[in-house]
Amino acid sequence: MTAPLAAPDAPVTGTFLDVGTTLLVLDLLGIVVFAASGGLVGVRKELDLFGVLVLAGVTGLGGGLLRDVLIGVVPPAALVDWRYLLAPAVAGVAVFAFHPTFGRMEKVITVLDAAGLALFCVAGALKAMDYGVGPLPAALMGMTTAVGGGMMRDVLAGRVPVVFRGELYATPALGGAAVAVVGTSGWLPFDPPVVVVSILAALVALVWRLLAVWRNWQAPLPKGPASV
Amino acid sequence: MTAPLAAPDAPVTGTFLDVGTTLLVLDLLGIVVFAASGGLVGVRKELDLFGVLVLAGVTGLGGGLLRDVLIGVVPPAALVDWRYLLAPAVAGVAVFAFHPTFGRMEKVITVLDAAGLALFCVAGALKAMDYGVGPLPAALMGMTTAVGGGMMRDVLAGRVPVVFRGELYATPALGGAAVAVVGTSGWLPFDPPVVVVSILAALVALVWRLLAVWRNWQAPLPKGPASV
Amino acid sequence: MTAPLAAPDAPVTGTFLDVGTTLLVLDLLGIVVFAASGGLVGVRKELDLFGVLVLAGVTGLGGGLLRDVLIGVVPPAALVDWRYLLAPAVAGVAVFAFHPTFGRMEKVITVLDAAGLALFCVAGALKAMDYGVGPLPAALMGMTTAVGGGMMRDVLAGRVPVVFRGELYATPALGGAAVAVVGTSGWLPFDPPVVVVSILAALVALVWRLLAVWRNWQAPLPKGPASV
């Protein structure tokens, strides 16, 4: 997926062609969904069109940008391939213009956002593995790809990241990323195709996240009063 | 403009010498103005000298640092050339000591800030082009150079970026950056000197911004109540 | 200290082996202390376990990550060596589970935090020097390593960085980093061993910080009302 400009020192990826293609499709799908959620936060905070577009772009691309900068892929894919820039811009303008419609679709958005989470954690983990990062940090990079953009969105919108507030959101992303890492690590006695691993890992994150929403699972909170 | 340490892998810039010189001067001028505005926010938030200096440094250098990290220029110019570090420090100390004077010069500061905006968007776009980034991301990098430091300043000062709040600020920067990109892209039937393109692009951003201030042009806000 | 993956283009460090070993130990000690302080902020803000772990990780590793990205060490050491990831995770879980105990140890934490500050500013400055950054930016990178994680923690926790609020915290870090830079710069008429310089520089920062706490030294605040 990486244009030559993006990674003159990229590892030879001939044997990973399927990884690359899978990554591109996963990335673009997830970006649009996340950008729409980011744009909606901007509308609710009564930001102007520029603010809505920045929140859309940051939410859609921020996690991947952070991952790319940390693993040394510069310029990041989002600055090399115009489709990565177009996707959140279109989503942001659409949300700006039709936000009452988007706002009413809260259930749909929650499901799509779970899908975006699942896609991003897998894409992020596989990309980190592809660039030679070890298994543990690669799983973390997968989770960062999935939740980093939303955290930047919240900081820019002036609120503590919602992902810190008890909702089970980051854990499913870490779970999906872990499955993707284990499946492509060569640790297994067999060597499953990357596409199969990707789908399985994304399903783990997706189902986990949807179950958490449906059953209202919460991340544990500290017990007892905190001394100040 | 780039010292060897900054970019051992920089493209051969022999034919771009004028770009480099132009960039250095533009950069330093813009940094001082932006740093002063950042320091003033720190004073108004009643931060201590260190806070004022950090806000001055972040506002003056943050956009360029973000651009350099994203396009892969590390260490960034601001960490290689001591003039980039001295400029915001001097501006920050000056604002800390003489803030009532600066505070009374609101109109002057608005004009100088518009000049800084114009200088940064052009310098940022040209530098991104110089490092082989494509036209669309280069224009975005120009805008990021111009508004990124101010956004970081606002996040550190605990407020939603003012650039999201209706004032027409980022759009002129994007316009100036776009002119700079088009003028140096080779798309035109003639090949204007970089200095001419730079001046023209900066004037576009400057006049646009000043007209926006003078006529109180606002960026569009979302229509209708946002469902929460 | 740098694994081959982290820095394929690292300078030959054969003669700096003692620097590397010193850096690793300093880094890990400081990370645990800082992570505990970050986790405690998360508990006090009533964040969930994930939020506490992110604040622990960001506070412990954020300054070093920022330094590494800025000086071009990617993937940063924290993503290459699993000990860097394990340290803040353990600290974060411990604080989450036993926060009343940690909360009562405020004096102990203040002293340990001062030690972390001293260790980080020296480790950060030496690492920047080791990668060829000049003396002035290397001292700044040392200070950034020491205070950057805490600033990120505060931004994520929704408050203006406490380090901007009058307490003398960043200045001792800058002082320690400056001693480390001068001691290893080759400017002195003699050539002190790196370990000696490191210990001396850390002591400068530590004593300075503890004196500031004990005597309630404050960073200067702007004088007079700020016009708004």
XYZ file of C-alpha atoms in Angstrom:
684
model
C 0.000 0.000 0.000
C 2.913 2.291 0.588
C 3.881 4.567 -2.252
C 7.645 4.694 -2.865
C 7.812 8.231 -1.519
C 6.334 7.130 1.773
C 8.905 4.523 2.540
C 12.101 4.498 0.512
C 13.454 2.190 3.181
C 10.382 -0.026 3.444
C 11.021 -3.731 3.777
C 10.550 -5.683 0.582
C 6.839 -6.316 0.648
C 6.463 -8.566 -2.352
C 5.254 -11.435 -0.247
C 2.950 -9.164 1.732
C 0.969 -7.827 -1.189
C -2.264 -9.157 0.284
C -1.494 -7.366 3.539
C -1.079 -4.108 1.660
C -4.307 -4.374 -0.286
C -6.225 -5.421 2.785
C -4.778 -2.506 4.707
C -5.779 0.112 2.142
C -9.406 -0.977 2.021
C -9.653 -1.340 5.799
C -8.069 2.057 6.327
C -10.355 3.994 3.991
C -13.531 2.413 5.346
C -12.580 3.111 8.925
C -11.500 6.687 8.209
C -14.892 7.692 6.824
C -16.785 6.292 9.807
C -14.463 7.835 12.369
C -14.421 11.171 10.550
C -18.216 11.268 10.657
C -18.159 10.670 14.418
C -15.535 13.389 14.833
C -17.494 15.845 12.715
C -20.583 15.200 14.809
C -18.690 16.093 17.986
C -17.653 19.334 16.278
C -21.253 20.156 15.378
C -22.417 19.443 18.927
C -19.681 21.746 20.268
C -20.987 24.408 17.828
C -17.658 24.701 16.029
C -17.483 26.321 12.606
C -16.958 24.465 9.332
C -13.186 24.525 9.767
C -13.456 23.114 13.280
C -15.807 20.374 12.071
C -13.392 19.480 9.261
C -10.390 19.431 11.595
C -12.204 17.202 14.085
C -13.288 14.929 11.209
C -9.731 14.775 9.885
C -8.130 14.288 13.285
C -10.590 11.578 14.312
C -10.289 9.772 10.997
C -6.552 10.106 10.464
C -5.064 10.960 13.880
C -4.573 7.420 15.144
C -2.887 6.341 11.927
C -0.735 9.474 11.809
C 0.434 8.875 15.373
C 1.205 5.240 14.558
C 3.095 6.162 11.379
C 5.169 8.845 13.095
C 6.018 6.460 15.949
C 7.030 3.548 13.720
C 8.956 5.859 11.405
C 6.743 5.873 8.305
C 7.130 9.476 7.201
C 5.564 11.128 5.350
C 2.650 9.058 6.681
C 0.391 7.302 4.220
C -2.285 9.943 4.890
C -0.021 12.611 3.382
C 1.021 10.561 0.378
C -2.257 9.152 -0.915
C -4.881 11.815 -1.687
C -7.690 9.341 -0.962
C -6.746 9.475 2.712
C -7.261 13.236 2.710
C -10.408 13.217 0.610
C -12.236 10.634 2.734
C -12.477 12.617 5.996
C -13.080 15.890 4.125
C -16.140 14.432 2.405
C -17.369 12.896 5.634
C -16.855 16.177 7.494
C -18.740 18.274 4.928
C -21.571 15.730 4.850
C -21.910 15.817 8.635
C -21.733 19.621 8.662
C -24.546 19.882 6.101
C -26.771 17.030 7.241
C -25.980 16.753 10.951
C -29.599 16.407 12.099
C -29.849 13.255 9.988
C -26.558 11.901 11.333
C -27.533 12.877 14.868
C -30.697 10.797 14.664
C -28.764 7.747 13.534
C -27.064 7.216 16.875
C -27.557 3.455 16.883
C -26.301 3.092 13.335
C -23.311 5.255 14.140
C -22.474 3.204 17.221
C -22.438 0.036 15.131
C -20.424 1.644 12.317
C -18.023 3.099 14.862
C -17.522 -0.392 16.304
C -16.759 -1.556 12.774
C -14.266 1.280 12.370
C -12.666 0.351 15.671
C -12.340 -3.259 14.522
C -10.871 -2.284 11.146
C -8.383 0.200 12.600
C -6.994 -1.998 15.347
C -6.275 -4.774 12.838
C -4.913 -2.486 10.129
C -2.725 -0.679 12.652
C -1.309 -3.848 14.160
C -0.575 -5.413 10.763
C 1.113 -2.266 9.496
C 3.310 -2.079 12.587
C 4.257 -5.760 12.156
C 4.926 -5.105 8.469
C 7.456 -2.429 9.462
C 9.325 -4.692 11.834
C 7.903 -3.565 15.167
C 7.808 -6.337 17.790
C 4.586 -8.145 18.761
C 3.788 -6.307 22.010
C 4.307 -2.774 20.642
C 2.547 -3.808 17.407
C -0.568 -4.734 19.383
C -0.315 -1.405 21.213
C 0.065 0.409 17.878
C -3.090 -1.358 16.675
C -5.005 -0.096 19.705
C -3.466 3.363 19.278
C -4.566 3.472 15.646
C -8.099 2.639 16.766
C -8.467 4.962 19.768
C -5.821 7.654 19.168
C -7.876 9.729 16.744
C -10.834 9.815 19.104
C -8.612 10.878 21.971
C -7.170 13.746 19.895
C -10.731 14.723 18.879
C -11.771 14.949 22.527
C -8.713 16.952 23.579
C -9.292 19.426 20.739
C -12.988 19.632 21.607
C -12.103 20.489 25.203
C -13.215 17.356 27.025
C -11.532 14.455 28.780
C -11.358 11.552 26.294
C -14.620 9.609 26.514
C -12.598 6.424 26.194
C -11.337 7.063 29.763
C -14.883 7.265 31.145
C -15.844 3.663 31.791
C -17.181 2.616 28.401
C -15.496 -0.547 27.148
C -13.908 0.725 23.953
C -10.130 0.376 24.011
C -10.076 -3.178 25.350
C -11.864 -4.695 22.330
C -9.403 -2.828 20.099
C -6.475 -4.280 22.023
C -8.057 -7.731 21.786
C -8.492 -7.514 18.015
C -4.962 -6.201 17.589
C -3.614 -9.050 19.722
C -5.384 -11.641 17.535
C -3.947 -10.009 14.418
C -0.449 -10.023 15.892
C -0.580 -13.638 17.055
C -2.086 -14.778 13.755
C 0.678 -13.230 11.656
C 3.569 -13.718 14.059
C 4.550 -17.177 12.896
C 4.020 -18.492 16.439
C 1.158 -20.744 15.377
C 1.857 -24.315 14.239
C 0.159 -23.410 10.920
C 0.378 -20.302 8.764
C -3.104 -18.847 8.190
C -3.596 -16.445 5.245
C -3.411 -12.812 6.288
C -6.915 -12.111 5.019
C -8.336 -14.843 7.242
C -6.430 -13.558 10.253
C -7.565 -10.003 9.532
C -11.224 -10.952 9.292
C -11.071 -13.076 12.418
C -9.257 -10.377 14.417
C -11.698 -7.695 13.267
C -14.637 -9.917 14.219
C -13.195 -10.403 17.708
C -12.958 -6.639 18.219
C -16.354 -5.955 16.611
C -18.319 -8.572 18.555
C -16.576 -7.666 21.813
C -17.363 -3.985 21.332
C -20.984 -4.594 20.315
C -21.514 -6.939 23.263
C -20.073 -4.244 25.533
C -22.550 -1.705 24.144
C -25.492 -4.124 24.243
C -24.835 -5.481 27.741
C -23.509 -2.140 29.014
C -20.193 -3.636 30.095
C -18.026 -1.090 31.864
C -14.304 -0.877 32.388
C -13.447 -1.074 36.094
C -13.346 2.193 38.016
C -11.066 2.881 40.996
C -12.619 1.757 44.273
C -13.011 4.064 47.219
C -12.470 7.813 47.401
C -9.199 9.165 46.074
C -7.361 11.310 48.545
C -6.622 14.706 47.086
C 18.120 26.522 4.658
C 18.613 23.063 6.046
C 21.816 22.390 7.878
C 23.439 19.080 6.932
C 22.564 17.579 10.316
C 18.899 18.288 9.759
C 18.585 16.383 6.547
C 21.398 14.058 5.574
C 18.947 12.664 3.032
C 17.629 15.985 1.801
C 17.025 16.288 -1.909
C 19.741 18.150 -3.771
C 18.601 21.716 -3.372
C 21.148 23.501 -5.494
C 18.508 24.840 -7.816
C 16.275 25.790 -4.896
C 18.734 28.043 -3.114
C 16.363 30.981 -3.348
C 13.608 28.882 -1.768
C 15.875 28.123 1.157
C 16.892 31.691 1.825
C 13.343 32.904 1.486
C 12.176 30.207 3.890
C 14.664 31.127 6.612
C 13.718 34.793 6.668
C 10.000 34.097 6.476
C 10.258 31.539 9.259
C 12.094 33.764 11.738
C 9.802 36.737 11.199
C 6.682 34.667 11.660
C 8.027 32.894 14.742
C 8.576 36.108 16.682
C 5.068 37.408 15.965
C 3.372 34.128 16.790
C 5.460 33.666 19.930
C 4.372 37.095 21.146
C 0.719 36.170 20.653
C 1.265 32.884 22.477
C 3.036 34.583 25.356
C 0.158 37.026 25.694
C -2.314 34.154 26.050
C -0.087 32.775 28.807
C -0.055 36.100 30.626
C -3.840 36.384 30.374
C -4.184 32.859 31.780
C -1.928 33.989 34.670
C 0.697 31.361 33.924
C 4.188 31.696 35.356
C 7.288 32.642 33.355
C 7.866 29.038 32.312
C 4.274 28.694 31.107
C 4.545 31.943 29.169
C 7.785 30.769 27.552
C 6.324 27.366 26.658
C 3.237 28.973 25.111
C 5.493 31.388 23.213
C 7.671 28.542 21.981
C 4.773 26.257 21.112
C 2.880 28.991 19.270
C 5.961 30.134 17.389
C 7.482 26.752 16.597
C 4.681 24.201 17.032
C 3.244 24.395 13.534
C 6.663 24.043 11.948
C 7.647 21.213 14.300
C 4.466 19.315 13.454
C 5.087 19.864 9.729
C 8.723 18.760 9.989
C 7.889 15.620 11.976
C 5.134 14.718 9.496
C 7.250 15.210 6.371
C 10.191 13.456 7.967
C 12.609 16.337 8.585
C 14.138 15.267 11.900
C 15.666 16.766 13.889
C 13.424 19.645 12.805
C 15.031 22.907 11.749
C 13.933 24.439 15.068
C 16.250 22.030 16.921
C 19.202 22.495 14.598
C 19.434 26.250 14.193
C 19.761 28.140 17.475
C 18.079 31.202 15.971
C 14.811 29.264 15.889
C 15.067 28.696 19.640
C 16.258 32.189 20.506
C 13.482 33.986 18.617
C 10.481 32.745 20.644
C 12.448 32.919 23.922
C 13.170 36.613 23.396
C 9.570 37.263 22.357
C 8.259 35.364 25.378
C 10.446 37.214 27.868
C 9.523 40.546 26.276
C 5.812 39.799 26.549
C 6.214 38.571 30.131
C 7.964 41.775 31.150
C 5.998 44.300 29.094
C 2.621 42.634 28.686
C 0.539 45.743 29.433
C 2.187 47.425 26.469
C 1.621 44.414 24.226
C -1.935 44.035 25.513
C -2.787 47.588 24.474
C -1.483 46.963 20.966
C -4.309 44.633 20.036
C -4.833 46.125 16.599
C -1.137 46.075 15.800
C -0.901 42.482 16.998
C -3.840 41.439 14.853
C -2.136 42.871 11.785
C 1.239 41.357 12.657
C -0.434 38.031 13.388
C -2.031 38.152 9.949
C 1.444 38.753 8.524
C 2.762 35.781 10.495
C -0.087 33.655 9.201
C 0.740 34.690 5.639
C 4.460 34.011 6.072
C 3.962 30.619 7.736
C 1.467 29.191 5.272
C 3.785 30.022 2.367
C 6.973 28.883 4.095
C 5.299 25.658 5.214
C 3.901 24.819 1.799
C 7.198 25.546 0.028
C 9.178 23.460 2.506
C 6.796 20.527 2.099
C 7.104 20.814 -1.710
C 10.869 21.041 -1.343
C 10.861 17.688 0.466
C 8.858 15.951 -2.210
C 5.381 16.013 -0.642
C 2.557 16.145 -3.204
C 0.599 19.337 -3.962
C -2.551 18.641 -1.907
C -0.734 17.572 1.275
C 1.800 20.370 0.750
C -1.016 22.931 0.828
C -2.362 21.257 3.978
C 1.118 21.334 5.521
C 1.268 25.058 4.755
C -2.004 25.618 6.575
C -0.855 23.350 9.417
C 2.352 25.355 9.783
C 0.278 28.510 10.053
C -2.474 27.370 12.443
C -0.941 24.348 14.209
C 1.060 26.321 16.753
C -1.964 28.368 17.749
C -4.038 25.223 18.171
C -1.372 23.682 20.432
C -1.241 26.964 22.403
C -4.984 26.837 23.000
C -5.004 23.172 24.020
C -2.174 23.815 26.501
C -3.956 26.909 27.803
C -7.084 24.853 28.436
C -9.440 26.233 25.803
C -10.970 25.007 22.561
C -8.833 26.360 19.693
C -10.088 29.837 18.813
C -9.576 28.955 15.171
C -12.611 26.628 15.479
C -14.836 29.430 16.740
C -16.082 31.160 13.613
C -13.261 33.612 12.952
C -11.932 33.312 9.415
C -8.317 32.392 10.094
C -7.441 28.999 8.635
C -9.077 29.568 5.267
C -6.786 32.484 4.282
C -3.816 30.316 5.284
C -5.047 27.484 3.072
C -5.578 29.987 0.251
C -2.061 31.358 0.509
C -0.593 27.884 0.716
C -2.566 26.844 -2.369
C -1.212 29.798 -4.351
C 2.329 28.912 -3.275
C 1.834 25.280 -4.314
C 0.315 26.091 -7.683
C 2.957 28.717 -8.410
C 5.853 26.339 -7.795
C 4.264 23.140 -9.063
C 5.270 23.542 -12.698
C 1.596 23.400 -13.700
C 1.630 26.959 -15.014
C 2.530 27.647 -18.662
C 5.344 29.885 -17.369
C 7.787 29.418 -14.524
C 7.607 32.359 -12.113
C 10.536 32.974 -9.735
C 9.977 31.480 -6.285
C 10.353 34.855 -4.616
C 7.571 36.310 -6.745
C 5.302 33.346 -6.027
C 6.085 33.605 -2.306
C 5.250 37.287 -2.124
C 2.069 36.859 -4.142
C 0.904 33.896 -2.063
C 1.641 35.699 1.197
C -0.263 38.745 -0.036
C -3.282 36.586 -0.853
C -3.329 35.172 2.677
C -2.599 38.543 4.303
C -5.242 40.541 2.428
C -7.825 37.778 2.837
C -7.189 37.614 6.571
C -7.226 41.385 7.047
C -10.423 41.718 5.031
C -11.951 39.001 7.220
C -11.009 40.958 10.340
C -12.115 44.297 8.919
C -15.446 43.099 7.501
C -15.977 40.591 10.305
C -16.315 37.672 7.905
C -17.199 34.484 9.724
C -16.692 30.859 8.830
C -20.057 29.083 8.449
C -21.555 27.526 11.581
C -23.737 24.403 11.597
C -27.410 25.219 11.038
C -30.102 24.099 13.426
C -29.785 22.494 16.830
C -27.500 19.482 17.107
C -29.163 16.465 18.638
C -27.194 15.231 21.600
C 21.007 1.048 25.018
C 19.486 1.269 21.566
C 18.511 -2.007 19.954
C 19.595 -2.279 16.324
C 15.992 -1.937 15.139
C 15.636 1.367 16.916
C 18.465 3.068 15.165
C 19.877 1.406 12.090
C 21.553 4.739 11.405
C 22.742 5.402 14.932
C 26.172 6.884 15.307
C 28.846 4.403 16.240
C 28.455 4.275 19.993
C 31.305 1.995 20.911
C 32.987 4.671 22.977
C 29.703 5.642 24.593
C 28.831 2.265 26.055
C 28.734 3.666 29.565
C 26.323 6.357 28.394
C 24.026 3.677 27.043
C 24.010 1.571 30.177
C 23.515 4.596 32.371
C 20.645 5.749 30.181
C 18.758 2.453 30.380
C 18.833 2.286 34.159
C 17.969 5.962 34.572
C 15.126 5.667 32.112
C 13.444 2.661 33.718
C 13.654 4.088 37.240
C 12.197 7.407 36.192
C 9.413 5.818 34.140
C 8.019 3.874 37.095
C 7.918 6.927 39.355
C 6.361 9.179 36.730
C 3.843 6.522 35.735
C 2.717 6.221 39.346
C 2.163 9.982 39.529
C 0.223 9.874 36.246
C -1.922 6.976 37.406
C -2.749 8.853 40.588
C -4.015 11.831 38.583
C -6.218 9.389 36.655
C -7.640 7.932 39.866
C -8.347 11.403 41.228
C -10.137 12.319 37.987
C -12.203 9.110 38.450
C -11.075 7.627 35.152
C -11.495 3.922 34.467
C -8.673 1.379 34.439
C -7.869 2.137 30.806
C -7.686 5.859 31.519
C -5.434 5.259 34.510
C -3.141 3.060 32.413
C -3.003 5.605 29.570
C -2.176 8.419 31.985
C 0.475 6.203 33.607
C 1.954 5.338 30.211
C 1.807 8.880 28.875
C 3.344 10.378 32.002
C 6.068 7.741 32.153
C 6.901 7.514 28.472
C 5.486 10.671 26.862
C 8.489 12.924 27.400
C 10.881 10.315 26.033
C 8.605 9.542 23.076
C 8.409 13.229 22.198
C 12.193 13.539 22.471
C 12.776 10.447 20.336
C 10.350 11.537 17.614
C 11.926 15.003 17.536
C 15.530 13.799 17.330
C 14.576 11.135 14.794
C 14.922 7.942 16.858
C 12.025 5.910 15.456
C 10.652 3.531 16.466
C 11.390 5.098 19.857
C 13.152 3.005 22.476
C 9.827 2.649 24.331
C 8.421 0.683 21.370
C 11.464 -1.520 20.907
C 12.278 -2.660 24.419
C 9.387 -4.419 26.189
C 10.704 -3.307 29.587
C 9.728 0.263 28.700
C 6.144 -0.853 28.156
C 5.964 -3.162 31.140
C 7.231 -0.572 33.644
C 4.373 1.954 33.383
C 1.761 -0.817 33.029
C 2.821 -2.356 36.327
C 2.940 1.053 37.990
C -0.492 1.957 36.616
C -2.139 -1.272 37.793
C -0.529 -0.904 41.223
C -1.826 2.654 41.595
C -5.277 1.632 40.356
C -5.490 -1.155 42.943
C -3.789 0.515 45.889
C -4.450 4.204 45.283
C -5.412 5.045 48.874
C -1.964 3.895 49.942
C -0.254 5.879 47.189
C -2.464 8.907 47.905
C -1.338 8.977 51.538
C 2.314 8.937 50.499
C 2.249 12.439 49.085
C 5.579 13.457 50.606
C 7.289 10.292 49.451
C 5.842 10.742 45.970
C 7.042 14.339 45.799
C 10.581 13.211 46.606
C 10.466 10.277 44.186
C 9.010 12.554 41.525
C 11.915 14.947 42.052
C 14.228 11.972 41.578
C 12.397 11.028 38.368
C 12.696 14.608 37.176
C 16.433 14.552 37.847
C 16.924 11.207 36.114
C 14.868 12.139 33.043
C 16.453 15.510 32.377
C 19.920 13.956 32.428
C 18.972 10.854 30.426
C 17.159 12.989 27.859
C 19.988 15.453 27.418
C 22.612 12.718 27.101
C 20.547 10.782 24.573
C 20.041 13.902 22.463
C 23.803 14.600 22.592
C 24.450 10.966 21.697
C 22.376 11.418 18.530
C 24.244 14.486 17.404
C 21.866 17.217 18.511
C 23.604 20.486 19.423
C 24.131 21.611 23.033
C 21.275 24.130 23.334
C 18.575 21.891 21.833
C 20.010 18.914 23.757
C 19.457 20.760 27.025
C 15.933 21.598 25.899
C 15.353 17.954 24.973
C 16.487 16.983 28.463
C 13.944 19.327 30.003
C 11.283 18.120 27.551
C 11.968 14.509 28.525
C 11.480 15.468 32.155
C 8.367 17.654 31.921
C 6.775 16.585 28.605
C 5.037 13.488 29.955
C 3.494 15.425 32.821
C 2.236 18.093 30.422
C 0.599 15.439 28.215
C -0.929 13.849 31.341
C -2.490 17.158 32.343
C -3.835 17.921 28.865
C -5.417 14.443 28.674
C -6.829 14.859 32.184
C -8.459 18.132 31.164
C -6.403 20.640 33.130
C -3.809 23.303 32.358
C -0.367 21.754 32.965
C 0.493 22.183 36.640
C 4.041 22.973 35.582
C 2.723 26.339 34.256
C 1.222 27.253 37.621
C 4.080 28.776 39.555
C 5.675 25.692 41.081
C 9.398 25.535 40.326
C 9.584 22.298 38.382
C 10.884 22.820 34.861
C 13.769 25.096 35.832
C 15.587 22.448 37.923
C 15.175 20.047 34.996
C 16.706 22.576 32.636
C 19.521 23.152 35.111
C 20.325 19.467 35.399
C 20.170 19.030 31.637
C 22.521 21.983 31.179
C 25.069 20.453 33.565
C 24.864 17.156 31.682
C 25.370 18.920 28.346
C 28.303 21.015 29.521
C 29.931 18.039 31.239
C 29.881 15.884 28.108
C 30.362 18.595 25.516
C 34.133 18.554 25.526
C 34.158 22.239 26.476
C 35.787 21.569 29.836
C 39.592 21.546 30.154
C 39.290 17.971 31.482
C 37.130 15.080 30.371
C 35.037 13.769 33.278
C 33.586 10.248 33.034
C 29.975 10.237 31.842
C 28.799 8.484 34.983
C 30.261 11.223 37.150
C 28.710 13.931 35.008
C 25.352 12.130 35.084
C 25.318 11.804 38.853
C 26.394 15.401 39.357
C 23.814 16.734 36.900
C 21.050 14.643 38.456
C 22.028 15.888 41.913
C 21.820 19.493 40.724
C 18.281 18.961 39.452
C 17.240 16.909 42.489
C 18.547 19.297 45.138
C 17.223 22.328 43.262
C 13.765 20.762 42.994
C 13.677 19.605 46.612
C 14.820 23.021 47.834
C 12.041 24.582 45.732
C 9.476 22.300 47.372
C 10.881 22.797 50.869
C 11.281 26.564 50.675
C 8.189 26.979 48.477
C 10.124 28.768 45.739
C 7.833 29.961 42.991
C 8.477 30.755 39.348
C 7.789 34.448 38.648
C 4.239 35.387 37.675
C 3.346 38.266 35.342
C 2.996 41.560 37.197
C -0.109 43.676 36.956
C -3.458 42.877 35.398
C -3.419 41.550 31.861
C -5.626 43.509 29.506
C -8.104 41.228 27.782
